[in-house]
PDB file of N, CA and C in Angstrom:
ATOM      1  N   LEU I   1     132.854  89.640 121.163  1.00  0.00           N
ATOM      2  CA  LEU I   1     132.510  88.806 120.023  1.00  0.00           C
ATOM      3  C   LEU I   1     133.759  88.438 119.193  1.00  0.00           C
ATOM      4  N   SER I   2     134.615  89.508 119.009  1.00  0.00           N
ATOM      5  CA  SER I   2     135.762  89.314 118.139  1.00  0.00           C
ATOM      6  C   SER I   2     136.798  88.365 118.847  1.00  0.00           C
ATOM      7  N   ILE I   3     136.818  88.343 120.215  1.00  0.00           N
ATOM      8  CA  ILE I   3     137.634  87.454 120.919  1.00  0.00           C
ATOM      9  C   ILE I   3     137.221  86.038 120.697  1.00  0.00           C
ATOM     10  N   GLU I   4     135.909  85.738 120.720  1.00  0.00           N
ATOM     11  CA  GLU I   4     135.332  84.444 120.513  1.00  0.00           C
ATOM     12  C   GLU I   4     135.626  84.021 119.051  1.00  0.00           C
ATOM     13  N   ILE I   5     135.552  84.892 118.124  1.00  0.00           N
ATOM     14  CA  ILE I   5     135.843  84.563 116.775  1.00  0.00           C
ATOM     15  C   ILE I   5     137.353  84.198 116.592  1.00  0.00           C
ATOM     16  N   GLY I   6     138.180  84.884 117.279  1.00  0.00           N
ATOM     17  CA  GLY I   6     139.599  84.608 117.221  1.00  0.00           C
ATOM     18  C   GLY I   6     139.943  83.252 117.837  1.00  0.00           C
ATOM     19  N   THR I   7     139.299  82.897 118.924  1.00  0.00           N
ATOM     20  CA  THR I   7     139.445  81.604 119.544  1.00  0.00           C
ATOM     21  C   THR I   7     138.991  80.480 118.573  1.00  0.00           C
ATOM     22  N   GLU I   8     137.814  80.711 118.019  1.00  0.00           N
ATOM     23  CA  GLU I   8     137.306  79.724 117.118  1.00  0.00           C
ATOM     24  C   GLU I   8     138.238  79.501 115.911  1.00  0.00           C
ATOM     25  N   VAL I   9     138.753  80.597 115.387  1.00  0.00           N
ATOM     26  CA  VAL I   9     139.741  80.472 114.210  1.00  0.00           C
ATOM     27  C   VAL I   9     140.950  79.732 114.669  1.00  0.00           C
ATOM     28  N   LYS I  10     141.443  79.956 115.889  1.00  0.00           N
ATOM     29  CA  LYS I  10     142.644  79.206 116.352  1.00  0.00           C
ATOM     30  C   LYS I  10     142.305  77.748 116.451  1.00  0.00           C
ATOM     31  N   ASN I  11     141.132  77.404 116.977  1.00  0.00           N
ATOM     32  CA  ASN I  11     140.744  76.012 117.071  1.00  0.00           C
ATOM     33  C   ASN I  11     140.584  75.355 115.758  1.00  0.00           C
ATOM     34  N   GLN I  12     139.997  76.072 114.784  1.00  0.00           N
ATOM     35  CA  GLN I  12     139.863  75.487 113.469  1.00  0.00           C
ATOM     36  C   GLN I  12     141.175  75.339 112.786  1.00  0.00           C
ATOM     37  N   ASN I  13     142.143  76.221 112.952  1.00  0.00           N
ATOM     38  CA  ASN I  13     143.459  76.111 112.336  1.00  0.00           C
ATOM     39  C   ASN I  13     144.187  74.889 112.950  1.00  0.00           C
ATOM     40  N   LYS I  14     143.996  74.684 114.305  1.00  0.00           N
ATOM     41  CA  LYS I  14     144.608  73.549 114.901  1.00  0.00           C
ATOM     42  C   LYS I  14     144.045  72.204 114.353  1.00  0.00           C
ATOM     43  N   MET I  15     142.737  72.174 114.160  1.00  0.00           N
ATOM     44  CA  MET I  15     142.112  70.933 113.603  1.00  0.00           C
ATOM     45  C   MET I  15     142.594  70.774 112.148  1.00  0.00           C
ATOM     46  N   LEU I  16     142.678  71.770 111.363  1.00  0.00           N
ATOM     47  CA  LEU I  16     143.137  71.669 110.022  1.00  0.00           C
ATOM     48  C   LEU I  16     144.529  71.197 109.961  1.00  0.00           C
ATOM     49  N   SER I  17     145.389  71.637 110.885  1.00  0.00           N
ATOM     50  CA  SER I  17     146.740  71.169 110.920  1.00  0.00           C
ATOM     51  C   SER I  17     146.852  69.652 111.177  1.00  0.00           C
ATOM     52  N   GLU I  18     146.035  69.235 112.258  1.00  0.00           N
ATOM     53  CA  GLU I  18     146.032  67.831 112.578  1.00  0.00           C
ATOM     54  C   GLU I  18     145.514  66.992 111.397  1.00  0.00           C
ATOM     55  N   MET I  19     144.476  67.468 110.679  1.00  0.00           N
ATOM     56  CA  MET I  19     143.961  66.726 109.552  1.00  0.00           C
ATOM     57  C   MET I  19     144.995  66.675 108.444  1.00  0.00           C
ATOM     58  N   ASP I  20     145.739  67.719 108.277  1.00  0.00           N
ATOM     59  CA  ASP I  20     146.801  67.718 107.251  1.00  0.00           C
ATOM     60  C   ASP I  20     147.850  66.662 107.587  1.00  0.00           C
ATOM     61  N   ASN I  21     148.237  66.520 108.825  1.00  0.00           N
ATOM     62  CA  ASN I  21     149.185  65.527 109.240  1.00  0.00           C
ATOM     63  C   ASN I  21     148.641  64.129 109.041  1.00  0.00           C
ATOM     64  N   ASP I  22     147.332  63.924 109.329  1.00  0.00           N
ATOM     65  CA  ASP I  22     146.696  62.656 109.088  1.00  0.00           C
ATOM     66  C   ASP I  22     146.703  62.242 107.648  1.00  0.00           C
ATOM     67  N   PHE I  23     146.397  63.239 106.766  1.00  0.00           N
ATOM     68  CA  PHE I  23     146.378  62.987 105.378  1.00  0.00           C
ATOM     69  C   PHE I  23     147.782  62.623 104.883  1.00  0.00           C
ATOM     70  N   ASP I  24     148.794  63.299 105.340  1.00  0.00           N
ATOM     71  CA  ASP I  24     150.173  63.053 104.955  1.00  0.00           C
ATOM     72  C   ASP I  24     150.567  61.651 105.336  1.00  0.00           C
ATOM     73  N   SER I  25     150.188  61.194 106.551  1.00  0.00           N
ATOM     74  CA  SER I  25     150.550  59.810 106.971  1.00  0.00           C
ATOM     75  C   SER I  25     149.814  58.754 106.146  1.00  0.00           C
ATOM     76  N   ALA I  26     148.560  59.034 105.854  1.00  0.00           N
ATOM     77  CA  ALA I  26     147.748  58.095 105.084  1.00  0.00           C
ATOM     78  C   ALA I  26     148.280  58.049 103.637  1.00  0.00           C
ATOM     79  N   GLY I  27     148.700  59.172 103.115  1.00  0.00           N
ATOM     80  CA  GLY I  27     149.300  59.196 101.780  1.00  0.00           C
ATOM     81  C   GLY I  27     150.567  58.381 101.735  1.00  0.00           C
ATOM     82  N   GLY I  28     151.449  58.487 102.756  1.00  0.00           N
ATOM     83  CA  GLY I  28     152.628  57.710 102.808  1.00  0.00           C
ATOM     84  C   GLY I  28     152.320  56.183 102.831  1.00  0.00           C
ATOM     85  N   LEU I  29     151.373  55.829 103.621  1.00  0.00           N
ATOM     86  CA  LEU I  29     150.976  54.416 103.735  1.00  0.00           C
ATOM     87  C   LEU I  29     150.407  53.924 102.415  1.00  0.00           C
ATOM     88  N   LEU I  30     149.608  54.744 101.783  1.00  0.00           N
ATOM     89  CA  LEU I  30     149.056  54.321 100.497  1.00  0.00           C
ATOM     90  C   LEU I  30     150.163  54.236  99.389  1.00  0.00           C
ATOM     91  N   GLY I  31     151.158  55.150  99.431  1.00  0.00           N
ATOM     92  CA  GLY I  31     152.206  55.101  98.534  1.00  0.00           C
ATOM     93  C   GLY I  31     153.051  53.800  98.673  1.00  0.00           C
ATOM     94  N   ALA I  32     153.293  53.438  99.952  1.00  0.00           N
ATOM     95  CA  ALA I  32     154.061  52.204 100.224  1.00  0.00           C
ATOM     96  C   ALA I  32     153.255  51.001  99.742  1.00  0.00           C
ATOM     97  N   THR I  33     152.005  50.995  99.939  1.00  0.00           N
ATOM     98  CA  THR I  33     151.160  49.866  99.529  1.00  0.00           C
ATOM     99  C   THR I  33     151.124  49.791  97.971  1.00  0.00           C
ATOM    100  N   MET I  34     151.092  50.854  97.327  1.00  0.00           N
ATOM    101  CA  MET I  34     151.025  50.901  95.868  1.00  0.00           C
ATOM    102  C   MET I  34     152.394  50.342  95.354  1.00  0.00           C
ATOM    103  N   GLY I  35     153.477  50.781  96.039  1.00  0.00           N
ATOM    104  CA  GLY I  35     154.770  50.215  95.619  1.00  0.00           C
ATOM    105  C   GLY I  35     154.910  48.758  95.707  1.00  0.00           C
ATOM    106  N   ARG I  36     154.334  48.200  96.791  1.00  0.00           N
ATOM    107  CA  ARG I  36     154.318  46.788  96.927  1.00  0.00           C
ATOM    108  C   ARG I  36     153.467  46.077  95.877  1.00  0.00           C
ATOM    109  N   LEU I  37     152.353  46.663  95.548  1.00  0.00           N
ATOM    110  CA  LEU I  37     151.534  46.079  94.538  1.00  0.00           C
ATOM    111  C   LEU I  37     152.155  46.124  93.132  1.00  0.00           C
ATOM    112  N   ARG I  38     152.921  47.239  92.823  1.00  0.00           N
ATOM    113  CA  ARG I  38     153.649  47.298  91.603  1.00  0.00           C
ATOM    114  C   ARG I  38     154.714  46.192  91.548  1.00  0.00           C
ATOM    115  N   ALA I  39     155.432  46.034  92.665  1.00  0.00           N
ATOM    116  CA  ALA I  39     156.467  44.968  92.708  1.00  0.00           C
ATOM    117  C   ALA I  39     155.887  43.609  92.516  1.00  0.00           C
ATOM    118  N   LEU I  40     154.748  43.464  93.117  1.00  0.00           N
ATOM    119  CA  LEU I  40     154.017  42.175  92.967  1.00  0.00           C
ATOM    120  C   LEU I  40     153.562  41.900  91.567  1.00  0.00           C
ATOM    121  N   SER I  41     153.079  42.945  90.895  1.00  0.00           N
ATOM    122  CA  SER I  41     152.623  42.758  89.536  1.00  0.00           C
ATOM    123  C   SER I  41     153.754  42.594  88.564  1.00  0.00           C
ATOM    124  N   ARG I  42     154.904  43.148  88.844  1.00  0.00           N
ATOM    125  CA  ARG I  42     156.054  43.033  87.951  1.00  0.00           C
ATOM    126  C   ARG I  42     156.614  41.571  87.975  1.00  0.00           C
ATOM    127  N   GLY I  43     156.549  40.966  89.138  1.00  0.00           N
ATOM    128  CA  GLY I  43     157.150  39.665  89.335  1.00  0.00           C
ATOM    129  C   GLY I  43     156.379  38.567  88.689  1.00  0.00           C
ATOM    130  N   SER I  44     156.808  37.299  88.788  1.00  0.00           N
ATOM    131  CA  SER I  44     156.123  36.191  88.152  1.00  0.00           C
ATOM    132  C   SER I  44     155.163  35.611  89.223  1.00  0.00           C
ATOM    133  N   GLN I  45     154.600  36.389  90.001  1.00  0.00           N
ATOM    134  CA  GLN I  45     153.709  35.908  91.106  1.00  0.00           C
ATOM    135  C   GLN I  45     152.220  36.119  90.687  1.00  0.00           C
ATOM    136  N   THR I  46     151.874  35.743  89.477  1.00  0.00           N
ATOM    137  CA  THR I  46     150.594  35.989  88.968  1.00  0.00           C
ATOM    138  C   THR I  46     149.615  35.045  89.751  1.00  0.00           C
ATOM    139  N   LYS I  47     150.013  33.958  90.201  1.00  0.00           N
ATOM    140  CA  LYS I  47     149.169  33.071  90.954  1.00  0.00           C
ATOM    141  C   LYS I  47     148.697  33.737  92.209  1.00  0.00           C
ATOM    142  N   LEU I  48     149.639  34.343  92.948  1.00  0.00           N
ATOM    143  CA  LEU I  48     149.298  35.075  94.161  1.00  0.00           C
ATOM    144  C   LEU I  48     148.349  36.243  93.896  1.00  0.00           C
ATOM    145  N   LEU I  49     148.621  36.980  92.784  1.00  0.00           N
ATOM    146  CA  LEU I  49     147.755  38.100  92.423  1.00  0.00           C
ATOM    147  C   LEU I  49     146.349  37.604  92.082  1.00  0.00           C
ATOM    148  N   CYS I  50     146.230  36.508  91.475  1.00  0.00           N
ATOM    149  CA  CYS I  50     144.868  35.902  91.185  1.00  0.00           C
ATOM    150  C   CYS I  50     144.183  35.504  92.461  1.00  0.00           C
ATOM    151  N   TYR I  51     144.922  34.984  93.399  1.00  0.00           N
ATOM    152  CA  TYR I  51     144.296  34.610  94.737  1.00  0.00           C
ATOM    153  C   TYR I  51     143.855  35.887  95.395  1.00  0.00           C
ATOM    154  N   MET I  52     144.540  36.953  95.335  1.00  0.00           N
ATOM    155  CA  MET I  52     144.215  38.216  95.980  1.00  0.00           C
ATOM    156  C   MET I  52     142.900  38.750  95.391  1.00  0.00           C
ATOM    157  N   MET I  53     142.807  38.728  94.001  1.00  0.00           N
ATOM    158  CA  MET I  53     141.627  39.200  93.294  1.00  0.00           C
ATOM    159  C   MET I  53     140.408  38.365  93.658  1.00  0.00           C
ATOM    160  N   LEU I  54     140.579  36.982  93.726  1.00  0.00           N
ATOM    161  CA  LEU I  54     139.501  36.154  94.104  1.00  0.00           C
ATOM    162  C   LEU I  54     139.023  36.421  95.481  1.00  0.00           C
ATOM    163  N   PHE I  55     139.944  36.632  96.409  1.00  0.00           N
ATOM    164  CA  PHE I  55     139.597  36.942  97.810  1.00  0.00           C
ATOM    165  C   PHE I  55     138.814  38.262  97.875  1.00  0.00           C
ATOM    166  N   ALA I  56     139.284  39.266  97.142  1.00  0.00           N
ATOM    167  CA  ALA I  56     138.546  40.616  97.085  1.00  0.00           C
ATOM    168  C   ALA I  56     137.171  40.389  96.534  1.00  0.00           C
ATOM    169  N   LEU I  57     137.017  39.584  95.544  1.00  0.00           N
ATOM    170  CA  LEU I  57     135.733  39.362  94.898  1.00  0.00           C
ATOM    171  C   LEU I  57     134.770  38.589  95.898  1.00  0.00           C
ATOM    172  N   PHE I  58     135.399  37.644  96.574  1.00  0.00           N
ATOM    173  CA  PHE I  58     134.617  36.917  97.632  1.00  0.00           C
ATOM    174  C   PHE I  58     134.123  37.840  98.711  1.00  0.00           C
ATOM    175  N   VAL I  59     135.058  38.751  99.275  1.00  0.00           N
ATOM    176  CA  VAL I  59     134.634  39.659 100.294  1.00  0.00           C
ATOM    177  C   VAL I  59     133.519  40.535  99.748  1.00  0.00           C
ATOM    178  N   PHE I  60     133.668  41.072  98.535  1.00  0.00           N
ATOM    179  CA  PHE I  60     132.651  41.875  97.969  1.00  0.00           C
ATOM    180  C   PHE I  60     131.276  41.209  97.940  1.00  0.00           C
ATOM    181  N   PHE I  61     131.238  39.957  97.546  1.00  0.00           N
ATOM    182  CA  PHE I  61     129.924  39.256  97.487  1.00  0.00           C
ATOM    183  C   PHE I  61     129.441  38.972  98.958  1.00  0.00           C
ATOM    184  N   VAL I  62     130.276  38.688  99.852  1.00  0.00           N
ATOM    185  CA  VAL I  62     129.814  38.508 101.237  1.00  0.00           C
ATOM    186  C   VAL I  62     129.226  39.775 101.735  1.00  0.00           C
ATOM    187  N   VAL I  63     129.832  40.935 101.568  1.00  0.00           N
ATOM    188  CA  VAL I  63     129.336  42.181 102.069  1.00  0.00           C
ATOM    189  C   VAL I  63     128.007  42.465 101.361  1.00  0.00           C
ATOM    190  N   TYR I  64     127.907  42.209 100.035  1.00  0.00           N
ATOM    191  CA  TYR I  64     126.718  42.471  99.256  1.00  0.00           C
ATOM    192  C   TYR I  64     125.534  41.602  99.761  1.00  0.00           C
ATOM    193  N   TRP I  65     125.877  40.373 100.052  1.00  0.00           N
ATOM    194  CA  TRP I  65     124.821  39.422 100.598  1.00  0.00           C
ATOM    195  C   TRP I  65     124.379  39.866 101.976  1.00  0.00           C
ATOM    196  N   ILE I  66     125.311  40.318 102.838  1.00  0.00           N
ATOM    197  CA  ILE I  66     124.904  40.766 104.163  1.00  0.00           C
ATOM    198  C   ILE I  66     124.006  41.976 104.093  1.00  0.00           C
ATOM    199  N   ILE I  67     124.350  42.928 103.173  1.00  0.00           N
ATOM    200  CA  ILE I  67     123.599  44.169 103.001  1.00  0.00           C
ATOM    201  C   ILE I  67     122.259  43.782 102.435  1.00  0.00           C
ATOM    202  N   LYS I  68     122.160  42.830 101.499  1.00  0.00           N
ATOM    203  CA  LYS I  68     120.890  42.450 100.916  1.00  0.00           C
ATOM    204  C   LYS I  68     119.930  41.838 101.922  1.00  0.00           C
ATOM    205  N   LEU I  69     120.457  41.076 102.850  1.00  0.00           N
ATOM    206  CA  LEU I  69     119.634  40.469 103.962  1.00  0.00           C
ATOM    207  C   LEU I  69     119.048  41.467 104.917  1.00  0.00           C
ATOM    208  N   ARG I  70     119.671  42.580 105.036  1.00  0.00           N
ATOM    209  CA  ARG I  70     119.092  43.577 106.000  1.00  0.00           C
ATOM    210  C   ARG I  70     117.749  44.004 105.545  1.00  0.00           C
TER     211      ARG I  70
END
């Protein structure tokens, strides 16, 4: 029984390590995206930012409409 517990602990530690690596890569990607958004908001590209917000709002309403029709 203790051998099976040890094997299970090793498997769980391996999965936790893989999940930690996945979170690190996702955090790096999110950090890069936030940096781009900050650079976009600092510039005089307010027209582009407004387009992005309108697009996000449009997608939100389309998803809401699809869910409501179900």
